[in-house]
């Protein structure tokens, strides 16, 4: 694939790699022994993480038994020690600091910081014997370690996160001197040290634990995939499938960036990796430099919302929300897929507006029915293979018992060798010079078949997560093990099948790629490890000072109790924080501060918001900050490749990303989009309707549908999209979904509802700090013959009091306690469900309005086409 000379990147490859290194792996590149220490430490970190994730430490080895077993706290300590040590070696202190060697002061800081971080591991037994009573040495180590962690944060991630963490620490100490609204009694130095450094409530908390247990393995897996050539394979496949369409290179950029985003946690690295190839080709078919860069930014940043990795946030949500990993990615999948489909459509609309063409094919296209038959045959082959493997293994595993693992490994090896043999029949993929004058698209079949073996580790990962239901860490370990094997053996096997010989040289090349992948994976983790530890300071301060409750009151005051206004405030806060924080840290901070507030305020408004919806809401807007001017770093990276204006690129990318900004508001109010309590057929129906709605929304924001839209047509399209997304909004206006009745009717209503149905109760009581509040509690009815029994079996006892019911007793650990009911609350009313028509009936007027817009625009397009034909004589 080649392209005209008018689209040369303004940055060289070395300059672009330096740009990625500055933000992801560290800008310092020393030589000699210093380089060996830096790379050797990164390699040791990767090997430690593989050992920790593997089952090997727990095996009964001959003579020595099990060894090298680390508990969670010890592993977190070692993990942070590696991250801090590498941060001081890889990231210079200032722009003017040397890049080619490490100053003595940085060596001192690196060693001291690593010791302070490893202190919990080195003295674990002594510390565990004096809980809550830190010694003078503990206090000194924690103070020095905290300061060095903040400095490492400043170097690796910039000042914003460091400043925010420092402010929270100051607030922890200075509580008595704060304004009354945010004042607290203050915490002693020993108390802060114990909470933030010695226990797992602060720095060594959940976020660092997730980084240690899960995130590192997934980042390492992505790094090895990239070193093996999977990134190049994804790009080539996308171009072979989509490059011939209108705006084909842009559509291919979206798909290839999405696939690369599955294995990459960095939007900036994704932009540079795929953008150096896709952006020039987009410019070749007529996209401006800014639009080409914006398409790449929007698609690369959105890679972080795609399961299974989601830029590490999926694993954090498992811990924070308290649901399984399988549930997290199930809820996150549909919005992410819809967002990417909409971005492809936006690119198509841009191509229509500018009358752009695709890249020419190097062969005549096959008839449509032949292509359809080929597609269906491929689909049936893949589906048949998947069904055979699923049920075949389900039948064989009980029969084979303990030998099943070896049998599955043998099947994988056979599949791997067959796929490599198949791929060896076709030339090796390579990215040609995008500045050469001739453009040729790769053929689809040879391109797809040449790298199918790259999909095997992904299949193992998904199988382990979805079918075997292994932990994310162990799933990533087995996928990484297979990836290591592929990196080492694919080149010798290709040489064998192609009859080239030179097996030792090919194996050496694979070995070097493996070492490079292990080192790159560790260096990519420096910023994430530092960010999760520093975010732990903020989370620890929130839990120790109770500032979260204060913030809830403040947000409620600013939003005046309006849930939509509060969501807007949360979105703005996420964007502002995200301008200086990496996505993972932004998610940790905002979810810790705002998620409970949204849930509580939703309850007070009668809107029951699932916690996963709130966390995804915060996460989506944290990602948007990578696009949003004036800081959006991904936009600057894309502008460096395209030669366009960075700020303008950022604004266009933000405009393209409006669909991503709209989705969180929609799934807060319509949780069907997250597939919560939805069966397969209903889920399929939701997917189709939501996709159509998002495409209509994209058309409205782009001002182009069948033809260029009038302003009122865009408004009507937005109305149609909103109705398809949330039909219940209009139906609730026609027929209220619930009717509040007197609390005395509670037992009667429970008589009419089956067990497991949620009873909505309007509650009045006090919050955790003694302030009065009203909210709606959803009480799932327990088993019982009568309504009275179903209520009593939830652990709730009430007593009548004038016009209300008084909560007289709530059993500890019961269902009633779990939904927020407690002694002395008043039940003001019961929300009885009304017999409401299907909300989907609102689709009928929406689709009729859509049909009218299509008719009007088609008629206008025909007139315009006829006018152009008369003017041109064609």
Tab-separated table of N, CA and C in Angstrom, residues 171 174-185 545-559 769 771:
chain	number	residue	atom	x	y	z
A	171	UNK	N	-5.287	18.175	53.149
A	171	UNK	CA	-6.644	18.230	53.708
A	171	UNK	C	-6.797	17.248	54.877
A	174	UNK	N	-5.142	19.050	57.778
A	174	UNK	CA	-5.624	20.405	58.091
A	174	UNK	C	-7.137	20.471	58.250
A	175	UNK	N	-7.787	19.327	58.501
A	175	UNK	CA	-9.241	19.315	58.623
A	175	UNK	C	-9.816	20.326	59.586
A	176	UNK	N	-9.243	20.483	60.812
A	176	UNK	CA	-9.826	21.431	61.780
A	176	UNK	C	-9.774	22.884	61.321
A	177	UNK	N	-8.894	23.201	60.372
A	177	UNK	CA	-8.718	24.596	59.956
A	177	UNK	C	-9.459	24.909	58.661
A	178	UNK	N	-10.231	23.938	58.160
A	178	UNK	CA	-10.958	24.125	56.910
A	178	UNK	C	-12.298	24.832	57.164
A	179	UNK	N	-12.925	25.390	56.105
A	179	UNK	CA	-14.276	25.954	56.262
A	179	UNK	C	-15.234	24.895	56.807
A	180	UNK	N	-16.257	25.360	57.493
A	180	UNK	CA	-17.145	24.445	58.199
A	180	UNK	C	-17.717	23.352	57.302
A	181	UNK	N	-18.017	23.706	56.057
A	181	UNK	CA	-18.693	22.731	55.188
A	181	UNK	C	-17.821	21.515	54.885
A	182	UNK	N	-16.474	21.673	54.895
A	182	UNK	CA	-15.582	20.552	54.602
A	182	UNK	C	-14.657	20.228	55.762
A	183	UNK	N	-14.905	20.792	56.944
A	183	UNK	CA	-14.019	20.578	58.097
A	183	UNK	C	-14.198	19.168	58.660
A	184	UNK	N	-13.114	18.656	59.267
A	184	UNK	CA	-13.178	17.408	60.036
A	184	UNK	C	-12.175	17.521	61.181
A	185	UNK	N	-12.149	16.549	62.039
A	185	UNK	CA	-11.372	16.679	63.274
A	185	UNK	C	-9.864	16.591	63.065
A	545	UNK	N	-11.204	10.620	55.945
A	545	UNK	CA	-11.743	11.908	56.386
A	545	UNK	C	-13.251	12.020	56.224
A	546	UNK	N	-13.864	11.117	55.435
A	546	UNK	CA	-15.294	11.217	55.190
A	546	UNK	C	-15.673	12.347	54.264
A	547	UNK	N	-14.726	12.825	53.453
A	547	UNK	CA	-15.010	13.940	52.562
A	547	UNK	C	-16.032	13.557	51.494
A	548	UNK	N	-16.180	12.236	51.228
A	548	UNK	CA	-17.157	11.809	50.237
A	548	UNK	C	-18.575	12.223	50.603
A	549	UNK	N	-18.908	12.132	51.908
A	549	UNK	CA	-20.238	12.547	52.349
A	549	UNK	C	-20.424	14.047	52.203
A	550	UNK	N	-19.355	14.790	52.498
A	550	UNK	CA	-19.416	16.245	52.338
A	550	UNK	C	-19.619	16.595	50.875
A	551	UNK	N	-18.879	15.892	50.002
A	551	UNK	CA	-18.995	16.161	48.568
A	551	UNK	C	-20.403	15.845	48.073
A	552	UNK	N	-21.010	14.785	48.634
A	552	UNK	CA	-22.381	14.444	48.247
A	552	UNK	C	-23.325	15.601	48.545
A	553	UNK	N	-23.173	16.211	49.728
A	553	UNK	CA	-24.019	17.357	50.080
A	553	UNK	C	-23.753	18.537	49.153
A	554	UNK	N	-22.466	18.765	48.826
A	554	UNK	CA	-22.094	19.902	47.974
A	554	UNK	C	-22.658	19.731	46.564
A	555	UNK	N	-22.514	18.518	46.010
A	555	UNK	CA	-23.016	18.267	44.660
A	555	UNK	C	-24.534	18.367	44.633
A	556	UNK	N	-25.170	17.832	45.688
A	556	UNK	CA	-26.626	17.920	45.754
A	556	UNK	C	-27.072	19.383	45.817
A	557	UNK	N	-26.304	20.207	46.534
A	557	UNK	CA	-26.622	21.630	46.625
A	557	UNK	C	-26.490	22.302	45.269
A	558	UNK	N	-25.376	22.010	44.570
A	558	UNK	CA	-25.131	22.634	43.266
A	558	UNK	C	-26.136	22.159	42.214
A	559	UNK	N	-26.518	20.899	42.292
A	559	UNK	CA	-27.441	20.348	41.299
A	559	UNK	C	-28.901	20.579	41.665
A	769	UNK	N	-24.649	10.811	58.486
A	769	UNK	CA	-24.172	11.878	59.374
A	769	UNK	C	-25.329	12.582	60.082
A	771	UNK	N	-28.305	13.769	58.814
A	771	UNK	CA	-29.141	14.717	58.077
A	771	UNK	C	-30.371	14.007	57.518
